mmCIF file of C-alpha atoms in Angstrom:
data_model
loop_
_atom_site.group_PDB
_atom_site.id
_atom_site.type_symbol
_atom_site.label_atom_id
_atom_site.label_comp_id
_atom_site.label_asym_id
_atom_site.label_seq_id
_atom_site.Cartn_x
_atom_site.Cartn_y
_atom_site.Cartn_z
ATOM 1 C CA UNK A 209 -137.181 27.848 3.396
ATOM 2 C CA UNK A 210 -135.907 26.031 6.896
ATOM 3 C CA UNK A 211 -132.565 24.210 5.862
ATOM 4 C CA UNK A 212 -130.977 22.095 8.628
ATOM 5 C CA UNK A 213 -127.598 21.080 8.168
ATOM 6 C CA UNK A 214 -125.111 18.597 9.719
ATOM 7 C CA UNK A 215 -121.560 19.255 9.949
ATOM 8 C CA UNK A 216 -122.088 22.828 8.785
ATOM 9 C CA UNK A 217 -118.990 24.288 10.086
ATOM 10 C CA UNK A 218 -116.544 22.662 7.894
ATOM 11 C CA UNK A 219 -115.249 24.378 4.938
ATOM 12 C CA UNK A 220 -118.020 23.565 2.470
ATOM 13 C CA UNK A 221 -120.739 24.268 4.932
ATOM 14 C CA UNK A 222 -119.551 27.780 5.850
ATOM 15 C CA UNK A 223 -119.776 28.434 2.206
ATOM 16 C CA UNK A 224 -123.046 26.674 1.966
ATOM 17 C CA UNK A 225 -124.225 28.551 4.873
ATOM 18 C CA UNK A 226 -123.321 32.096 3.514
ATOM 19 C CA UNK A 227 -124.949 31.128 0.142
ATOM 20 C CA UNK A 228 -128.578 29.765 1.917
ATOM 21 C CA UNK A 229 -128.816 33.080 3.592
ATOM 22 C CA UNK A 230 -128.294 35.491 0.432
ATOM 23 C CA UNK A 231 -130.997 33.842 -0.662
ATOM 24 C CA UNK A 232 -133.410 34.688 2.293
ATOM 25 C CA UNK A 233 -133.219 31.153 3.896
ATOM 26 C CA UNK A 234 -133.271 30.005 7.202
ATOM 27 C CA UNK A 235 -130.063 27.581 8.599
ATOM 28 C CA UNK A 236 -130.456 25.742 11.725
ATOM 29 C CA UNK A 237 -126.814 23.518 12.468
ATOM 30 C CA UNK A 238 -126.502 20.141 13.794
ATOM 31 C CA UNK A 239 -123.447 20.318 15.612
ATOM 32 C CA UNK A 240 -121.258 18.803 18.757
ATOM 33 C CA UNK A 241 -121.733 21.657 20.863
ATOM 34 C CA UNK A 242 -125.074 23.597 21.308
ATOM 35 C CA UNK A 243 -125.168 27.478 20.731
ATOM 36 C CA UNK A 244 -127.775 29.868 19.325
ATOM 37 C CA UNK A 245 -129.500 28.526 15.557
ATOM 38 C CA UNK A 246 -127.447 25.389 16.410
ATOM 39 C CA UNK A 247 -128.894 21.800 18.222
ATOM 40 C CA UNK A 248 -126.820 18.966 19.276
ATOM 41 C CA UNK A 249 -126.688 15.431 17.583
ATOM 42 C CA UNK A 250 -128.372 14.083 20.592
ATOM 43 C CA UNK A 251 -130.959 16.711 20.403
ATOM 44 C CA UNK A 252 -131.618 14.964 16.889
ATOM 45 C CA UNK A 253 -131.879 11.786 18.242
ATOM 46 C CA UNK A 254 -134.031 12.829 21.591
ATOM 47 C CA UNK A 255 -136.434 15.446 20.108
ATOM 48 C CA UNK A 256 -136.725 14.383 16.928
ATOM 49 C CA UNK A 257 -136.050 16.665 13.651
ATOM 50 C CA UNK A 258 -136.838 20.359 13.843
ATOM 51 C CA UNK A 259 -139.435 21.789 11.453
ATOM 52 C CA UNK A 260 -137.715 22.179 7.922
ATOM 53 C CA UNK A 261 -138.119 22.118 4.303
ATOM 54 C CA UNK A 262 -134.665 21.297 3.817
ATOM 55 C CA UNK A 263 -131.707 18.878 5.220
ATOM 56 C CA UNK A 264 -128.441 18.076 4.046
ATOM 57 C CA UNK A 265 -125.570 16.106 5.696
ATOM 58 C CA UNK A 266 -121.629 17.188 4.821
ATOM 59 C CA UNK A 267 -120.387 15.888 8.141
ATOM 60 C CA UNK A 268 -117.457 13.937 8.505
ATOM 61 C CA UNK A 269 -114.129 13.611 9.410
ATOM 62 C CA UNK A 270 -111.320 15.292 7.294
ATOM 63 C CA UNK A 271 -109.936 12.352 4.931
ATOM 64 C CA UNK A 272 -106.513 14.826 4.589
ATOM 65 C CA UNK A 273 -106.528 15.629 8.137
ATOM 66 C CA UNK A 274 -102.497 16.409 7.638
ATOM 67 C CA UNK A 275 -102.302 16.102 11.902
ATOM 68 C CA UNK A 276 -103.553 12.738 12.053
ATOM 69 C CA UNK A 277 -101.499 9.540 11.070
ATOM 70 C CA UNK A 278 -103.260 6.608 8.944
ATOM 71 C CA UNK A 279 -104.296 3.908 10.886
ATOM 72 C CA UNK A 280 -106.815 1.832 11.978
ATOM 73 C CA UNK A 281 -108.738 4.340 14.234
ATOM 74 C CA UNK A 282 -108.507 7.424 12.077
ATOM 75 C CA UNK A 283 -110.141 4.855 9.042
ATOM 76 C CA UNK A 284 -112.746 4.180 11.912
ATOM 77 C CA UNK A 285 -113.421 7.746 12.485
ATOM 78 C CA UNK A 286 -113.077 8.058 8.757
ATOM 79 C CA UNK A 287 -116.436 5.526 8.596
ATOM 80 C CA UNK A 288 -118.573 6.246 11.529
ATOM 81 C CA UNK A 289 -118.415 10.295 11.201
ATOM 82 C CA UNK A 290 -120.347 9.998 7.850
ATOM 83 C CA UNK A 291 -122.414 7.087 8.546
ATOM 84 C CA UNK A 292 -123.609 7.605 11.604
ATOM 85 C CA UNK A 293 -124.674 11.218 11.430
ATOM 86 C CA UNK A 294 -126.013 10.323 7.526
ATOM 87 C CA UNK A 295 -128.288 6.887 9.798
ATOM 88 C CA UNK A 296 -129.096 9.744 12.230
ATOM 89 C CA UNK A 297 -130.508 12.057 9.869
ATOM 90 C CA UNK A 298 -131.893 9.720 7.556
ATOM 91 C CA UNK A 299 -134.213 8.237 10.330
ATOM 92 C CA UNK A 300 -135.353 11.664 12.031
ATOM 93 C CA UNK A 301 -136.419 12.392 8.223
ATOM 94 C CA UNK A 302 -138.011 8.928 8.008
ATOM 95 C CA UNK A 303 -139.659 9.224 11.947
ATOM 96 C CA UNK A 304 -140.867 12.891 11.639
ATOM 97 C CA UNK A 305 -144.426 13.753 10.852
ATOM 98 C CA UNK A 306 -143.713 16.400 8.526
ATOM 99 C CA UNK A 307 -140.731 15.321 6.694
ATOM 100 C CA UNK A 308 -139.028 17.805 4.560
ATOM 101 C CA UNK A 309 -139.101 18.135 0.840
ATOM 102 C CA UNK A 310 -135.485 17.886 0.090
ATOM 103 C CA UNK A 311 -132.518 15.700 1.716
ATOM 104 C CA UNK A 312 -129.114 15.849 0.445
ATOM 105 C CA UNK A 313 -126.154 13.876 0.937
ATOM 106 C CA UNK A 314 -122.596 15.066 -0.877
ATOM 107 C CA UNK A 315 -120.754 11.922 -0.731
ATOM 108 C CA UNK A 316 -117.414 11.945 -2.776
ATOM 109 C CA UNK A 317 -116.510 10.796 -6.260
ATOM 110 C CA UNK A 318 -113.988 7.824 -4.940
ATOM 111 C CA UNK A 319 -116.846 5.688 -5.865
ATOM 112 C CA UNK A 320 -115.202 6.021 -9.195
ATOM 113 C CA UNK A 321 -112.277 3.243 -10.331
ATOM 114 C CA UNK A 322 -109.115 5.825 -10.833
ATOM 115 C CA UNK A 323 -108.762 5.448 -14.916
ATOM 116 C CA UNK A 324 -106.495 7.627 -16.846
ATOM 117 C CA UNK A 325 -109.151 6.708 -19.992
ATOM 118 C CA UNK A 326 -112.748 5.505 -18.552
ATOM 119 C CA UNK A 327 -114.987 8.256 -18.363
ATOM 120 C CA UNK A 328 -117.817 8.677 -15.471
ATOM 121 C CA UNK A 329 -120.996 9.816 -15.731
ATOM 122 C CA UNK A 330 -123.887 10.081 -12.790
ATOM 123 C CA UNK A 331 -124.994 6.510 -14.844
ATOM 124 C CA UNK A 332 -122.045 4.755 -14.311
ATOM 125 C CA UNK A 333 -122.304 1.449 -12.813
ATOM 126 C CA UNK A 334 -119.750 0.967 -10.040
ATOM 127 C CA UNK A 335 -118.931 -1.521 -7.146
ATOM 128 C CA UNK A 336 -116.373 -0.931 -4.380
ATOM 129 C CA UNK A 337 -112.633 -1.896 -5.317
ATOM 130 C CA UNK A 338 -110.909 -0.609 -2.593
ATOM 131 C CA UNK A 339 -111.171 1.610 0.983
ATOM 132 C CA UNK A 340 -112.477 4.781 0.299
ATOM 133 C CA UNK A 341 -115.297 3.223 -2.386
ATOM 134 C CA UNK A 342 -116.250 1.318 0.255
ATOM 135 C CA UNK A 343 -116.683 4.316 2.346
ATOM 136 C CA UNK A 344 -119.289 5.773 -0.570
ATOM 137 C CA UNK A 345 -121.019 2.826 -1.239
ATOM 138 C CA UNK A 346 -121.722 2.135 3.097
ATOM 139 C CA UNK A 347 -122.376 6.236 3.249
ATOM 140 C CA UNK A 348 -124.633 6.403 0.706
ATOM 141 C CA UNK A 349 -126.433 3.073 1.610
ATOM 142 C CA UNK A 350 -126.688 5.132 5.156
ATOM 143 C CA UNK A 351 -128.861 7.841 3.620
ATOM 144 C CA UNK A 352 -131.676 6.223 1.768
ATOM 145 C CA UNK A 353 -134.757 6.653 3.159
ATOM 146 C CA UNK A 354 -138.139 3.735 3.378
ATOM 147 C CA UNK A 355 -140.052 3.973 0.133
ATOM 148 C CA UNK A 356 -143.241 5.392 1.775
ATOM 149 C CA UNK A 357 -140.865 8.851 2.801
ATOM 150 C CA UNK A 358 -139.184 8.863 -0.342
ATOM 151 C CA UNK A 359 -142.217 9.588 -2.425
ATOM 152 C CA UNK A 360 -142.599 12.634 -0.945
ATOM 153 C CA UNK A 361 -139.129 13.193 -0.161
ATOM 154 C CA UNK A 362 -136.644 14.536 -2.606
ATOM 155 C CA UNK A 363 -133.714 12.185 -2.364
ATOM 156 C CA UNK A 364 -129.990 13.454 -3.425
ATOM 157 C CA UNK A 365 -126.291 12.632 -3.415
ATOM 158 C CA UNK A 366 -124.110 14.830 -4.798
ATOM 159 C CA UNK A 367 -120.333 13.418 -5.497
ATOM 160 C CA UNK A 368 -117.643 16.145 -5.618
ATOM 161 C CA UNK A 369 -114.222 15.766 -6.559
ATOM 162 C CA UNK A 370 -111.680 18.067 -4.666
ATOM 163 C CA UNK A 371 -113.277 21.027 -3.358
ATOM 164 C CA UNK A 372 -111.284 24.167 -4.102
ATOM 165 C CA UNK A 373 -111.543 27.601 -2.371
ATOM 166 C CA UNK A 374 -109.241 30.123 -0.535
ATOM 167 C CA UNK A 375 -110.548 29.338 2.907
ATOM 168 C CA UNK A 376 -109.853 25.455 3.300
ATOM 169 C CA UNK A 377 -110.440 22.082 1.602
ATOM 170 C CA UNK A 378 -107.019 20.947 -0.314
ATOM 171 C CA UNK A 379 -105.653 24.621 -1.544
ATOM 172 C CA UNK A 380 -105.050 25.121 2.158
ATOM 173 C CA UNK A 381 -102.143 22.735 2.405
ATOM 174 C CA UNK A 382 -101.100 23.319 -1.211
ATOM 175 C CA UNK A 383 -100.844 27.619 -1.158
ATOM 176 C CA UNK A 384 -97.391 27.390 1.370
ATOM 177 C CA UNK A 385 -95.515 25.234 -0.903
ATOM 178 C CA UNK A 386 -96.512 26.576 -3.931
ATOM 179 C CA UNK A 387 -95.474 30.244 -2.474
ATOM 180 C CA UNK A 388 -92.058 29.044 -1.372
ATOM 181 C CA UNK A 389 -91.280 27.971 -5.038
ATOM 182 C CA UNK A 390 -91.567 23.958 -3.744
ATOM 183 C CA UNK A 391 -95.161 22.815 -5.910
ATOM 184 C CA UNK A 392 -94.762 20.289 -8.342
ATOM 185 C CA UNK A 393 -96.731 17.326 -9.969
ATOM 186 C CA UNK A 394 -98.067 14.541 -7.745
ATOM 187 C CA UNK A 395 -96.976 10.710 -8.527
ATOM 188 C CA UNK A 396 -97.128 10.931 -12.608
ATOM 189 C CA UNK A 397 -99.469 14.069 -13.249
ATOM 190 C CA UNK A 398 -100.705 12.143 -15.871
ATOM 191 C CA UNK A 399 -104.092 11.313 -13.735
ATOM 192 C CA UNK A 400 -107.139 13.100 -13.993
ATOM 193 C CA UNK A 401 -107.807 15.876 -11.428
ATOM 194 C CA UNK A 402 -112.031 16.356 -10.642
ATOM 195 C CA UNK A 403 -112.354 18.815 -9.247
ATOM 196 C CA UNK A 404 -114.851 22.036 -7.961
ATOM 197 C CA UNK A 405 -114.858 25.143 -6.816
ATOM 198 C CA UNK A 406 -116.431 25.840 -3.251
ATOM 199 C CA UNK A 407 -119.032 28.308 -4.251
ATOM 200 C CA UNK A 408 -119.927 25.891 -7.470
ATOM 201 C CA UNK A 409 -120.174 22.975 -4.969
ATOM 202 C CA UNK A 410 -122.297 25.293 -2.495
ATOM 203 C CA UNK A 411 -124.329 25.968 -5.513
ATOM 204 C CA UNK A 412 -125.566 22.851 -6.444
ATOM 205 C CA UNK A 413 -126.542 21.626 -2.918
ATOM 206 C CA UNK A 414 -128.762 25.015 -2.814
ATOM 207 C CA UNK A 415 -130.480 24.354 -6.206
ATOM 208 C CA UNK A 416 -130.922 20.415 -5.210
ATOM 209 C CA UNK A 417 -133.127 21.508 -2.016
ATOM 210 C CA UNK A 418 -134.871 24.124 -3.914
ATOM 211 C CA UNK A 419 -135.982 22.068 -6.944
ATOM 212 C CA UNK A 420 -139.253 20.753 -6.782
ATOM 213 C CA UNK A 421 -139.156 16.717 -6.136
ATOM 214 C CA UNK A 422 -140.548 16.058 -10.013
ATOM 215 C CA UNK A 423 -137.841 18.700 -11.629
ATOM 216 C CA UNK A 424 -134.658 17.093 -13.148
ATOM 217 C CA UNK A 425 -135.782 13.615 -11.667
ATOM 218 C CA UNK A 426 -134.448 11.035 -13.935
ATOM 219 C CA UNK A 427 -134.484 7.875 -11.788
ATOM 220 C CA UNK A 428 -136.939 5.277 -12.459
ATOM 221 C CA UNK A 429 -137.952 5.269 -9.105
ATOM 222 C CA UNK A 430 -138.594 7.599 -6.725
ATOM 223 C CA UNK A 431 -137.335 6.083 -3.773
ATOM 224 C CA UNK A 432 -134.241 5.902 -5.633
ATOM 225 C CA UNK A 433 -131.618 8.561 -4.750
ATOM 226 C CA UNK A 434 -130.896 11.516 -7.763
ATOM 227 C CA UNK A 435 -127.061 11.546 -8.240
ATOM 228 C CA UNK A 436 -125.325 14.706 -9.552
ATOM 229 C CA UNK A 437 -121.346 14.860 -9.546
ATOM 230 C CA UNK A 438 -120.353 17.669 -8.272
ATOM 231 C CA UNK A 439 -117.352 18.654 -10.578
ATOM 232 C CA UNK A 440 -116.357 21.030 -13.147
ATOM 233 C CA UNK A 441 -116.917 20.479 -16.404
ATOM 234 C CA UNK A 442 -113.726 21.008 -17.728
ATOM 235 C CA UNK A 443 -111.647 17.682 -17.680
ATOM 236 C CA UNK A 444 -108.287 18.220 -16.317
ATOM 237 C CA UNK A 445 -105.254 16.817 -15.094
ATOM 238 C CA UNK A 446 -102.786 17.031 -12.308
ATOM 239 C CA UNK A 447 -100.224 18.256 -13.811
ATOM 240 C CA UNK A 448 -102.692 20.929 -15.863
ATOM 241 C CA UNK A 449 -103.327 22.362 -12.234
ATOM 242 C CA UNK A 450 -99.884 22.445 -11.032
ATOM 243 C CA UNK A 451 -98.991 24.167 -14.203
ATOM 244 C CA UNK A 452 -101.971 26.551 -14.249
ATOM 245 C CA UNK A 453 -101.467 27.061 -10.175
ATOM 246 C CA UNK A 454 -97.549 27.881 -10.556
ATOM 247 C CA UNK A 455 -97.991 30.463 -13.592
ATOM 248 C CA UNK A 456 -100.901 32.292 -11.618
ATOM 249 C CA UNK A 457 -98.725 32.635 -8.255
ATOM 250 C CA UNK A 458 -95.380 33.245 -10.525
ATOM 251 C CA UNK A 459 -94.115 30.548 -8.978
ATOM 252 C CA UNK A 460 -91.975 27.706 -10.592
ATOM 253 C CA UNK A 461 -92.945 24.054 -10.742
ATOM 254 C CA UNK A 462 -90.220 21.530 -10.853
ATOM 255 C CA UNK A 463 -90.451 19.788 -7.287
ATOM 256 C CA UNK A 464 -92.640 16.639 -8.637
ATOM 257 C CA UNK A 465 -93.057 14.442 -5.550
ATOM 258 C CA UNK A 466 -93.354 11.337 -6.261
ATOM 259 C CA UNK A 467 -95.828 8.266 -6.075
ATOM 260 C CA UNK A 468 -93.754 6.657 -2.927
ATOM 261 C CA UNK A 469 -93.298 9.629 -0.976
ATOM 262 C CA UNK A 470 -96.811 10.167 -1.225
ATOM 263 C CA UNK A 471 -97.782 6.423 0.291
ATOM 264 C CA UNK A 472 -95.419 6.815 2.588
ATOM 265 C CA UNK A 473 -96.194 10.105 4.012
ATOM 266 C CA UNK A 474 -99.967 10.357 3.777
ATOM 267 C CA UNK A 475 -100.639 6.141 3.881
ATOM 268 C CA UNK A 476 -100.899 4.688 0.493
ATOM 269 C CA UNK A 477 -105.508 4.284 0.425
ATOM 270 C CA UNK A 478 -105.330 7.827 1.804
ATOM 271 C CA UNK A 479 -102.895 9.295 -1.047
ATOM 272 C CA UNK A 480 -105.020 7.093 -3.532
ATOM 273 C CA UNK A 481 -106.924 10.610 -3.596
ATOM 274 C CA UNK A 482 -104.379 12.946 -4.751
ATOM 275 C CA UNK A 483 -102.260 10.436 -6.823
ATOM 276 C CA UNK A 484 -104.734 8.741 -9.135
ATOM 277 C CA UNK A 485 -107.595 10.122 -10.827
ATOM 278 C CA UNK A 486 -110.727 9.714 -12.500
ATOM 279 C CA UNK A 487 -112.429 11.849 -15.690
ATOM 280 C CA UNK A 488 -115.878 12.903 -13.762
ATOM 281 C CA UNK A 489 -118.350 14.533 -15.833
ATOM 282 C CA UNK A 490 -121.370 16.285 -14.301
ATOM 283 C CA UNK A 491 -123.512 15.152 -16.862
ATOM 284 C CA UNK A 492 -126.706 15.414 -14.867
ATOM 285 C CA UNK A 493 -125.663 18.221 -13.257
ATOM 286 C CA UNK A 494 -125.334 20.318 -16.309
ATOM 287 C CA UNK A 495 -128.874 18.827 -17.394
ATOM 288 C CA UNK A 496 -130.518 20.427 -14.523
ATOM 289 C CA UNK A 497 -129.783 23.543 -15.793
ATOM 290 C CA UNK A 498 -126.851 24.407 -13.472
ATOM 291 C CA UNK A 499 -124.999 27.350 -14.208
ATOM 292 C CA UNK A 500 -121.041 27.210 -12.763
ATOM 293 C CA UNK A 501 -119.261 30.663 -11.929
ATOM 294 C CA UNK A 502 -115.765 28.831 -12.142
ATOM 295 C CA UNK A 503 -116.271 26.526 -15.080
ATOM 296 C CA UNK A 504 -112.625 26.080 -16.172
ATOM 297 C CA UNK A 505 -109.401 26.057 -14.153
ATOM 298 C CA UNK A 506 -108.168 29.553 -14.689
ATOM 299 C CA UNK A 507 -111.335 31.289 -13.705
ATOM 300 C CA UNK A 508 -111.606 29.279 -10.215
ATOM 301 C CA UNK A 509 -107.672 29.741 -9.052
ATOM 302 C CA UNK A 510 -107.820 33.342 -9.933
ATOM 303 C CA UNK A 511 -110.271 33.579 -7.625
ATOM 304 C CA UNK A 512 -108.224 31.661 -5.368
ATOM 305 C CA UNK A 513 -104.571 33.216 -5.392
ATOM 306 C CA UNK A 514 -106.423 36.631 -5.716
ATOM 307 C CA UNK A 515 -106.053 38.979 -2.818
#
């Protein structure tokens, strides 16, 4: 199978990239800068999509980009890295004469209303509240595809929560302080933490482009996107991670920061992310058969803080 993939050389792709090729499959990058299995965004646009069976979009600009300030042209950036590649992609699928069988989008579970109580499924209704749902509703909007393509196109979004892994994504900025004896609980701790490990994340993008179009499909239409969260199924909450993160590294705890310095710091839509939560449960996900190697929290740091 012939996978292209946008924004590939982030964290998740890297993983996703390594996982595709175990399996025997070919990976072809959209990327910025040309290079050998690689072709440039404008190549996309000029030429027109490359023969493939496969395509999934994870580009984007890094919401907790810790070197850039919040403001109105990092929100900007923020908007037009995801939707534009996501257009771009979603109308060389729609303009090519062979499109593939599979096209997946991993969005983000901010969708979600943060709820210490309300529980989420892939069913949940939702409408945009604030910034960042805004950002999944336009993003995901970006990706669909005319209904004539999507009958023989496999539609998919998958949501994740925060991707965890020892090579990037939000443990990057979290290992130092937790080392130095300085990690504590964010704003309350009381709020739900959804979140995934990378190679569970990289997973589930693999299995949606291998699945047949008719397996696991539980929309009514087909031109309607499947939606699988991409989260563990365990339900837990920030404070349960700090805890479970300090005991693994021997580390102690007690340096809560809270809810203010957050807002100030980080911009209070951005830390929105790491200071409210929502209970995400990959209902669908689990339907479809998926098997997780990191299912709980202890399993998936381990792996983490190990070595």
């Amino acid at each position: 199978m012939r996978v292209l993939i946008g924004g590939g050389t982030g964290f998740v792709g890297r993983e996703l990239i390594r996982l595709l090729r175990n399996k025997g499959h070919e990976v072809t990058l959209i990327s910025r800068q040309p290079g050998p299995g690689k072709i440039t965004w404008r190549d996309l646009e000029s030429s027109g999509l490359p023969p493939c069976e496969g395509a999934v979009n994870l580009a984007g600009e890094n919401l907790m980009n810790p070197l850039r300030w919040w403001n109105e042209n990092y929100k900007k950036d923020l908007f037009s890295s995801r939707i534009d590649t996501t257009k771009a992609l979603a109308q060389a699928i729609a303009a090519s004469p062979s499109p593939p069988q599979s096209w997946v989008l991993v969005s983000g579970v901010a969708c979600y209303k943060p709820s210490q109580t309300a529980e989420y499924t892939e069913d949940s209704e939702w409408t945009p509240f604030d910034l960042l749902s805004k950002l999944v509703k336009e993003w995901e909007a970006s990706a669909l595809l005319p209904e004539h393509v999507a009958k023989t196109t496999k539609q998919v979004v998958i949501r994740p929560g925060a991707v965890l892994g020892k090579d990037g994504g939000a443990m990057k900025q979290m290992l130092l302080p937790f080392w130095l004896g300085l990690g504590g609980t964010l704003g309350s701790g009381r709020q739900p933490f959804p979140w995934i490990h990378v190679s569970d994340l990289a997973g589930i993008i693999a299995q949606a482009l291998e699945q047949p179009a008719d397996s696991g499909a539980s929309s009514s239409s087909s031109s309607s996107p499947q939606v699988f969260n991409g989260v563990a199924p365990a339900l837990n909450t920030n404070y349960e991670f700090t805890k479970e993160l300090g005991r693994l590294m021997k580390r102690p705890t007690i340096f809560p920061v809270p809810g203010f310095v957050m807002n100030a710091a980080m911009g209070s839509e951005r830390a929105v992310v790491l200071t409210q939560g929502q209970k995400v449960i990959p209902k669908r996900t689990q339907e479809a058969g998926f098997q997780y190697k990191y299912p709980d929290l202890t399993s998936a740091l381990k792996e983490i803080v190990s070595g």
